Amino acid sequence: MARRSFYEDDELVTTKPGMNAEIQPELREKESSHGNISFVDGMGVRTTPYLERHSNALREFIRNNTRVILAELGTQQTALRNEWLNLKAKIDETILDPVFPGVVSLLFPVLATNVFVARRALPVRFLASSVVFGVSLKYNMPLTYLAAKGKLLAWEKQNLPEFYQQRHELATATNVWVDDARVLRAQAKADLQRSIHNARLALIKAWDDE
């Protein structure tokens, strides 16, 4: 910017876009009411940005949703992998005996029981299969039986505390009854042996007196 040399009191001369200086592209787009304008051989060619704007919006929408879908798929894949690892770890913690011979020995009594009770009622079949399965598991895979029993008791204590308490009290009472029965059996056996001993002594004494 410079002052005109022949007007000493004139204001500063500023350039006017489009008049004596090239208009900036941003200002050209802003001043144009119909969008961008280009000059070809002196003719102005205007292009409306509506199609481009909508195509850009559609592309942005697809890109954002694709990112969300890919992120969700990655999250689900990670969750499934974690669940599988947790399940595998729990199975490894539970099955402590060799699988191949143990499973064969475990399933044979269960299948035989199912054949024998095939014509019975459904509760009878279920109860018989469950009892035989438990006994077979305890006999053929004892370590697995103890591990499964411990996990089942822990789950029962956490999720069914009242039932666990009642079952624990019943088991305690049953153990007391069993102990009492053993004591009575031992006492009865001792009394029987004492009676037999006394009878033998009496017979020997009677024989000697004769």
PDB file of C-alpha atoms in Angstrom:
ATOM      1  CA  MET A   1       0.000   0.000   0.000  1.00  0.00           C
ATOM      2  CA  ALA A   2       1.288   3.471  -0.902  1.00  0.00           C
ATOM      3  CA  ARG A   3       0.071   7.053  -1.021  1.00  0.00           C
ATOM      4  CA  ARG A   4      -0.663   8.735  -4.324  1.00  0.00           C
ATOM      5  CA  SER A   5       2.122  11.119  -5.056  1.00  0.00           C
ATOM      6  CA  PHE A   6      -0.145  13.846  -6.446  1.00  0.00           C
ATOM      7  CA  TYR A   7      -2.649  13.854  -3.522  1.00  0.00           C
ATOM      8  CA  GLU A   8      -0.825  14.634  -0.334  1.00  0.00           C
ATOM      9  CA  ASP A   9      -3.883  14.528   1.948  1.00  0.00           C
ATOM     10  CA  ASP A  10      -5.475  11.401   0.464  1.00  0.00           C
ATOM     11  CA  GLU A  11      -6.079   8.295   2.575  1.00  0.00           C
ATOM     12  CA  LEU A  12      -4.179   5.098   2.103  1.00  0.00           C
ATOM     13  CA  VAL A  13      -5.080   3.308  -1.097  1.00  0.00           C
ATOM     14  CA  THR A  14      -6.207  -0.260  -0.481  1.00  0.00           C
ATOM     15  CA  THR A  15      -6.501  -2.880  -3.142  1.00  0.00           C
ATOM     16  CA  LYS A  16      -9.973  -4.126  -3.986  1.00  0.00           C
ATOM     17  CA  PRO A  17     -10.268  -7.815  -4.772  1.00  0.00           C
ATOM     18  CA  GLY A  18     -11.314  -8.392  -8.337  1.00  0.00           C
ATOM     19  CA  MET A  19     -10.540  -4.843  -9.372  1.00  0.00           C
ATOM     20  CA  ASN A  20      -6.816  -4.152  -9.195  1.00  0.00           C
ATOM     21  CA  ALA A  21      -5.745  -7.374  -7.401  1.00  0.00           C
ATOM     22  CA  GLU A  22      -6.499 -11.063  -7.860  1.00  0.00           C
ATOM     23  CA  ILE A  23      -9.361 -12.316  -5.724  1.00  0.00           C
ATOM     24  CA  GLN A  24      -8.497 -15.048  -3.274  1.00  0.00           C
ATOM     25  CA  PRO A  25     -10.058 -18.537  -3.853  1.00  0.00           C
ATOM     26  CA  GLU A  26     -11.744 -18.529  -0.428  1.00  0.00           C
ATOM     27  CA  LEU A  27     -13.240 -15.105  -1.030  1.00  0.00           C
ATOM     28  CA  ARG A  28     -14.258 -16.075  -4.557  1.00  0.00           C
ATOM     29  CA  GLU A  29     -16.190 -19.083  -3.205  1.00  0.00           C
ATOM     30  CA  LYS A  30     -17.740 -16.971  -0.461  1.00  0.00           C
ATOM     31  CA  GLU A  31     -18.822 -14.202  -2.800  1.00  0.00           C
ATOM     32  CA  SER A  32     -20.307 -16.620  -5.312  1.00  0.00           C
ATOM     33  CA  SER A  33     -23.963 -17.388  -4.558  1.00  0.00           C
ATOM     34  CA  HIS A  34     -23.992 -20.454  -6.775  1.00  0.00           C
ATOM     35  CA  GLY A  35     -20.871 -22.227  -5.619  1.00  0.00           C
ATOM     36  CA  ASN A  36     -17.395 -22.368  -7.115  1.00  0.00           C
ATOM     37  CA  ILE A  37     -16.677 -20.487 -10.306  1.00  0.00           C
ATOM     38  CA  SER A  38     -13.974 -21.077 -12.867  1.00  0.00           C
ATOM     39  CA  PHE A  39     -13.167 -19.011 -15.930  1.00  0.00           C
ATOM     40  CA  VAL A  40     -12.593 -20.803 -19.211  1.00  0.00           C
ATOM     41  CA  ASP A  41     -11.832 -18.592 -22.218  1.00  0.00           C
ATOM     42  CA  GLY A  42     -13.390 -15.631 -20.471  1.00  0.00           C
ATOM     43  CA  MET A  43     -16.564 -17.505 -19.563  1.00  0.00           C
ATOM     44  CA  GLY A  44     -17.474 -18.255 -15.966  1.00  0.00           C
ATOM     45  CA  VAL A  45     -18.250 -21.894 -15.253  1.00  0.00           C
ATOM     46  CA  ARG A  46     -20.064 -22.439 -11.965  1.00  0.00           C
ATOM     47  CA  THR A  47     -20.292 -25.801 -10.170  1.00  0.00           C
ATOM     48  CA  THR A  48     -22.722 -26.465  -7.336  1.00  0.00           C
ATOM     49  CA  PRO A  49     -21.219 -28.430  -4.393  1.00  0.00           C
ATOM     50  CA  TYR A  50     -24.471 -30.203  -3.415  1.00  0.00           C
ATOM     51  CA  LEU A  51     -23.615 -33.575  -4.930  1.00  0.00           C
ATOM     52  CA  GLU A  52     -20.098 -33.430  -3.566  1.00  0.00           C
ATOM     53  CA  ARG A  53     -21.350 -32.426  -0.122  1.00  0.00           C
ATOM     54  CA  HIS A  54     -23.865 -35.279   0.022  1.00  0.00           C
ATOM     55  CA  SER A  55     -21.355 -37.790  -1.310  1.00  0.00           C
ATOM     56  CA  ASN A  56     -18.863 -36.663   1.320  1.00  0.00           C
ATOM     57  CA  ALA A  57     -21.516 -37.004   4.022  1.00  0.00           C
ATOM     58  CA  LEU A  58     -22.409 -40.498   2.787  1.00  0.00           C
ATOM     59  CA  ARG A  59     -18.758 -41.504   2.688  1.00  0.00           C
ATOM     60  CA  GLU A  60     -18.229 -40.169   6.209  1.00  0.00           C
ATOM     61  CA  PHE A  61     -21.328 -42.008   7.439  1.00  0.00           C
ATOM     62  CA  ILE A  62     -20.157 -45.289   5.911  1.00  0.00           C
ATOM     63  CA  ARG A  63     -16.659 -44.834   7.281  1.00  0.00           C
ATOM     64  CA  ASN A  64     -17.870 -44.072  10.813  1.00  0.00           C
ATOM     65  CA  ASN A  65     -20.306 -46.984  10.858  1.00  0.00           C
ATOM     66  CA  THR A  66     -17.669 -49.285   9.414  1.00  0.00           C
ATOM     67  CA  ARG A  67     -15.342 -48.301  12.230  1.00  0.00           C
ATOM     68  CA  VAL A  68     -18.058 -48.982  14.797  1.00  0.00           C
ATOM     69  CA  ILE A  69     -18.875 -52.372  13.262  1.00  0.00           C
ATOM     70  CA  LEU A  70     -15.218 -53.384  13.073  1.00  0.00           C
ATOM     71  CA  ALA A  71     -14.644 -52.261  16.660  1.00  0.00           C
ATOM     72  CA  GLU A  72     -17.696 -54.237  17.823  1.00  0.00           C
ATOM     73  CA  LEU A  73     -16.542 -57.318  15.928  1.00  0.00           C
ATOM     74  CA  GLY A  74     -13.114 -57.005  17.494  1.00  0.00           C
ATOM     75  CA  THR A  75     -14.674 -56.666  20.940  1.00  0.00           C
ATOM     76  CA  GLN A  76     -16.861 -59.734  20.441  1.00  0.00           C
ATOM     77  CA  GLN A  77     -13.915 -61.727  19.119  1.00  0.00           C
ATOM     78  CA  THR A  78     -11.841 -60.782  22.154  1.00  0.00           C
ATOM     79  CA  ALA A  79     -14.727 -61.643  24.485  1.00  0.00           C
ATOM     80  CA  LEU A  80     -15.215 -65.054  22.855  1.00  0.00           C
ATOM     81  CA  ARG A  81     -11.501 -65.775  23.069  1.00  0.00           C
ATOM     82  CA  ASN A  82     -11.452 -64.822  26.751  1.00  0.00           C
ATOM     83  CA  GLU A  83     -14.511 -66.974  27.466  1.00  0.00           C
ATOM     84  CA  TRP A  84     -12.908 -69.934  25.706  1.00  0.00           C
ATOM     85  CA  LEU A  85      -9.671 -69.492  27.664  1.00  0.00           C
ATOM     86  CA  ASN A  86     -11.604 -69.282  30.939  1.00  0.00           C
ATOM     87  CA  LEU A  87     -13.628 -72.385  30.071  1.00  0.00           C
ATOM     88  CA  LYS A  88     -10.493 -74.282  29.060  1.00  0.00           C
ATOM     89  CA  ALA A  89      -8.775 -73.266  32.303  1.00  0.00           C
ATOM     90  CA  LYS A  90     -11.751 -74.453  34.369  1.00  0.00           C
ATOM     91  CA  ILE A  91     -11.857 -77.760  32.480  1.00  0.00           C
ATOM     92  CA  ASP A  92      -8.132 -78.251  33.049  1.00  0.00           C
ATOM     93  CA  GLU A  93      -8.614 -77.482  36.745  1.00  0.00           C
ATOM     94  CA  THR A  94     -11.473 -79.991  37.025  1.00  0.00           C
ATOM     95  CA  ILE A  95     -10.365 -82.956  34.899  1.00  0.00           C
ATOM     96  CA  LEU A  96      -7.226 -84.112  36.689  1.00  0.00           C
ATOM     97  CA  ASP A  97      -7.246 -87.796  35.671  1.00  0.00           C
ATOM     98  CA  PRO A  98      -6.201 -89.254  32.301  1.00  0.00           C
ATOM     99  CA  VAL A  99      -9.081 -88.712  29.902  1.00  0.00           C
ATOM    100  CA  PHE A 100      -8.938 -91.674  27.523  1.00  0.00           C
ATOM    101  CA  PRO A 101      -9.100 -94.695  29.844  1.00  0.00           C
ATOM    102  CA  GLY A 102     -11.055 -92.821  32.484  1.00  0.00           C
ATOM    103  CA  VAL A 103     -13.880 -91.728  30.180  1.00  0.00           C
ATOM    104  CA  VAL A 104     -14.308 -95.231  28.762  1.00  0.00           C
ATOM    105  CA  SER A 105     -14.482 -96.758  32.233  1.00  0.00           C
ATOM    106  CA  LEU A 106     -16.799 -93.955  33.330  1.00  0.00           C
ATOM    107  CA  LEU A 107     -19.341 -94.210  30.524  1.00  0.00           C
ATOM    108  CA  PHE A 108     -19.641 -98.001  30.304  1.00  0.00           C
ATOM    109  CA  PRO A 109     -21.595 -98.445  33.597  1.00  0.00           C
ATOM    110  CA  VAL A 110     -23.798 -95.458  32.737  1.00  0.00           C
ATOM    111  CA  LEU A 111     -24.678 -96.878  29.316  1.00  0.00           C
ATOM    112  CA  ALA A 112     -25.335-100.306  30.801  1.00  0.00           C
ATOM    113  CA  THR A 113     -27.630 -98.747  33.409  1.00  0.00           C
ATOM    114  CA  ASN A 114     -29.518 -96.832  30.711  1.00  0.00           C
ATOM    115  CA  VAL A 115     -30.090-100.095  28.855  1.00  0.00           C
ATOM    116  CA  PHE A 116     -31.441-101.827  31.965  1.00  0.00           C
ATOM    117  CA  VAL A 117     -33.802 -98.981  32.940  1.00  0.00           C
ATOM    118  CA  ALA A 118     -34.818 -98.012  29.401  1.00  0.00           C
ATOM    119  CA  ARG A 119     -38.458 -99.033  29.976  1.00  0.00           C
ATOM    120  CA  ARG A 120     -38.777 -97.390  33.358  1.00  0.00           C
ATOM    121  CA  ALA A 121     -40.289 -93.999  34.094  1.00  0.00           C
ATOM    122  CA  LEU A 122     -38.290 -90.877  33.341  1.00  0.00           C
ATOM    123  CA  PRO A 123     -37.532 -90.000  37.010  1.00  0.00           C
ATOM    124  CA  VAL A 124     -36.281 -93.539  37.628  1.00  0.00           C
ATOM    125  CA  ARG A 125     -34.020 -93.422  34.575  1.00  0.00           C
ATOM    126  CA  PHE A 126     -32.642 -90.013  35.532  1.00  0.00           C
ATOM    127  CA  LEU A 127     -32.035 -90.993  39.158  1.00  0.00           C
ATOM    128  CA  ALA A 128     -30.422 -94.310  38.253  1.00  0.00           C
ATOM    129  CA  SER A 129     -28.153 -92.730  35.632  1.00  0.00           C
ATOM    130  CA  SER A 130     -27.125 -89.935  38.013  1.00  0.00           C
ATOM    131  CA  VAL A 131     -26.302 -92.310  40.865  1.00  0.00           C
ATOM    132  CA  VAL A 132     -24.332 -94.672  38.637  1.00  0.00           C
ATOM    133  CA  PHE A 133     -22.505 -91.746  37.031  1.00  0.00           C
ATOM    134  CA  GLY A 134     -21.483 -90.367  40.432  1.00  0.00           C
ATOM    135  CA  VAL A 135     -20.314 -93.742  41.724  1.00  0.00           C
ATOM    136  CA  SER A 136     -18.464 -94.505  38.491  1.00  0.00           C
ATOM    137  CA  LEU A 137     -16.798 -91.078  38.500  1.00  0.00           C
ATOM    138  CA  LYS A 138     -15.705 -91.508  42.119  1.00  0.00           C
ATOM    139  CA  TYR A 139     -14.293 -94.975  41.420  1.00  0.00           C
ATOM    140  CA  ASN A 140     -12.693 -94.465  37.982  1.00  0.00           C
ATOM    141  CA  MET A 141     -11.626 -90.792  38.195  1.00  0.00           C
ATOM    142  CA  PRO A 142     -11.194 -89.972  41.895  1.00  0.00           C
ATOM    143  CA  LEU A 143      -9.178 -86.770  41.447  1.00  0.00           C
ATOM    144  CA  THR A 144     -11.711 -85.390  38.981  1.00  0.00           C
ATOM    145  CA  TYR A 145     -14.515 -86.386  41.348  1.00  0.00           C
ATOM    146  CA  LEU A 146     -12.952 -84.475  44.243  1.00  0.00           C
ATOM    147  CA  ALA A 147     -12.265 -81.398  42.085  1.00  0.00           C
ATOM    148  CA  ALA A 148     -15.803 -81.374  40.657  1.00  0.00           C
ATOM    149  CA  LYS A 149     -17.283 -81.879  44.123  1.00  0.00           C
ATOM    150  CA  GLY A 150     -15.279 -78.955  45.498  1.00  0.00           C
ATOM    151  CA  LYS A 151     -16.360 -76.640  42.681  1.00  0.00           C
ATOM    152  CA  LEU A 152     -19.986 -77.730  43.046  1.00  0.00           C
ATOM    153  CA  LEU A 153     -19.939 -77.072  46.783  1.00  0.00           C
ATOM    154  CA  ALA A 154     -18.323 -73.656  46.256  1.00  0.00           C
ATOM    155  CA  TRP A 155     -20.963 -72.730  43.657  1.00  0.00           C
ATOM    156  CA  GLU A 156     -23.739 -73.968  45.927  1.00  0.00           C
ATOM    157  CA  LYS A 157     -22.394 -71.987  48.882  1.00  0.00           C
ATOM    158  CA  GLN A 158     -22.187 -68.810  46.813  1.00  0.00           C
ATOM    159  CA  ASN A 159     -25.496 -69.038  44.940  1.00  0.00           C
ATOM    160  CA  LEU A 160     -27.689 -71.143  47.261  1.00  0.00           C
ATOM    161  CA  PRO A 161     -26.521 -70.335  50.785  1.00  0.00           C
ATOM    162  CA  GLU A 162     -29.733 -71.488  52.502  1.00  0.00           C
ATOM    163  CA  PHE A 163     -29.773 -74.833  50.708  1.00  0.00           C
ATOM    164  CA  TYR A 164     -26.058 -75.233  51.392  1.00  0.00           C
ATOM    165  CA  GLN A 165     -26.618 -74.571  55.101  1.00  0.00           C
ATOM    166  CA  GLN A 166     -29.514 -77.030  55.294  1.00  0.00           C
ATOM    167  CA  ARG A 167     -27.570 -79.697  53.442  1.00  0.00           C
ATOM    168  CA  HIS A 168     -24.551 -79.090  55.667  1.00  0.00           C
ATOM    169  CA  GLU A 169     -26.689 -79.486  58.785  1.00  0.00           C
ATOM    170  CA  LEU A 170     -28.244 -82.654  57.369  1.00  0.00           C
ATOM    171  CA  ALA A 171     -24.807 -84.043  56.519  1.00  0.00           C
ATOM    172  CA  THR A 172     -23.576 -83.220  60.026  1.00  0.00           C
ATOM    173  CA  ALA A 173     -26.586 -84.941  61.598  1.00  0.00           C
ATOM    174  CA  THR A 174     -26.107 -87.939  59.303  1.00  0.00           C
ATOM    175  CA  ASN A 175     -22.458 -88.200  60.303  1.00  0.00           C
ATOM    176  CA  VAL A 176     -23.467 -88.079  63.964  1.00  0.00           C
ATOM    177  CA  TRP A 177     -26.000 -90.855  63.388  1.00  0.00           C
ATOM    178  CA  VAL A 178     -23.429 -92.927  61.536  1.00  0.00           C
ATOM    179  CA  ASP A 179     -20.894 -92.433  64.322  1.00  0.00           C
ATOM    180  CA  ASP A 180     -23.493 -93.392  66.927  1.00  0.00           C
ATOM    181  CA  ALA A 181     -24.407 -96.462  64.901  1.00  0.00           C
ATOM    182  CA  ARG A 182     -20.753 -97.453  64.694  1.00  0.00           C
ATOM    183  CA  VAL A 183     -20.351 -96.995  68.440  1.00  0.00           C
ATOM    184  CA  LEU A 184     -23.472 -99.059  69.120  1.00  0.00           C
ATOM    185  CA  ARG A 185     -22.280-101.716  66.688  1.00  0.00           C
ATOM    186  CA  ALA A 186     -18.870-101.869  68.338  1.00  0.00           C
ATOM    187  CA  GLN A 187     -20.492-101.975  71.768  1.00  0.00           C
ATOM    188  CA  ALA A 188     -22.901-104.711  70.678  1.00  0.00           C
ATOM    189  CA  LYS A 189     -20.008-106.674  69.214  1.00  0.00           C
ATOM    190  CA  ALA A 190     -18.030-106.276  72.421  1.00  0.00           C
ATOM    191  CA  ASP A 191     -21.082-107.328  74.485  1.00  0.00           C
ATOM    192  CA  LEU A 192     -21.585-110.361  72.258  1.00  0.00           C
ATOM    193  CA  GLN A 193     -17.950-111.354  72.593  1.00  0.00           C
ATOM    194  CA  ARG A 194     -18.153-110.846  76.358  1.00  0.00           C
ATOM    195  CA  SER A 195     -21.310-112.942  76.549  1.00  0.00           C
ATOM    196  CA  ILE A 196     -19.718-115.704  74.490  1.00  0.00           C
ATOM    197  CA  HIS A 197     -16.629-115.562  76.679  1.00  0.00           C
ATOM    198  CA  ASN A 198     -18.705-115.728  79.855  1.00  0.00           C
ATOM    199  CA  ALA A 199     -20.737-118.602  78.431  1.00  0.00           C
ATOM    200  CA  ARG A 200     -17.581-120.508  77.598  1.00  0.00           C
ATOM    201  CA  LEU A 201     -16.228-119.900  81.091  1.00  0.00           C
ATOM    202  CA  ALA A 202     -19.512-121.082  82.558  1.00  0.00           C
ATOM    203  CA  LEU A 203     -19.440-124.240  80.445  1.00  0.00           C
ATOM    204  CA  ILE A 204     -15.833-124.925  81.367  1.00  0.00           C
ATOM    205  CA  LYS A 205     -16.609-124.427  85.056  1.00  0.00           C
ATOM    206  CA  ALA A 206     -19.659-126.659  84.861  1.00  0.00           C
ATOM    207  CA  TRP A 207     -17.627-129.301  83.047  1.00  0.00           C
ATOM    208  CA  ASP A 208     -14.921-129.143  85.686  1.00  0.00           C
ATOM    209  CA  ASP A 209     -17.462-129.487  88.511  1.00  0.00           C
ATOM    210  CA  GLU A 210     -18.759-132.694  87.022  1.00  0.00           C
TER     211      GLU A 210
END
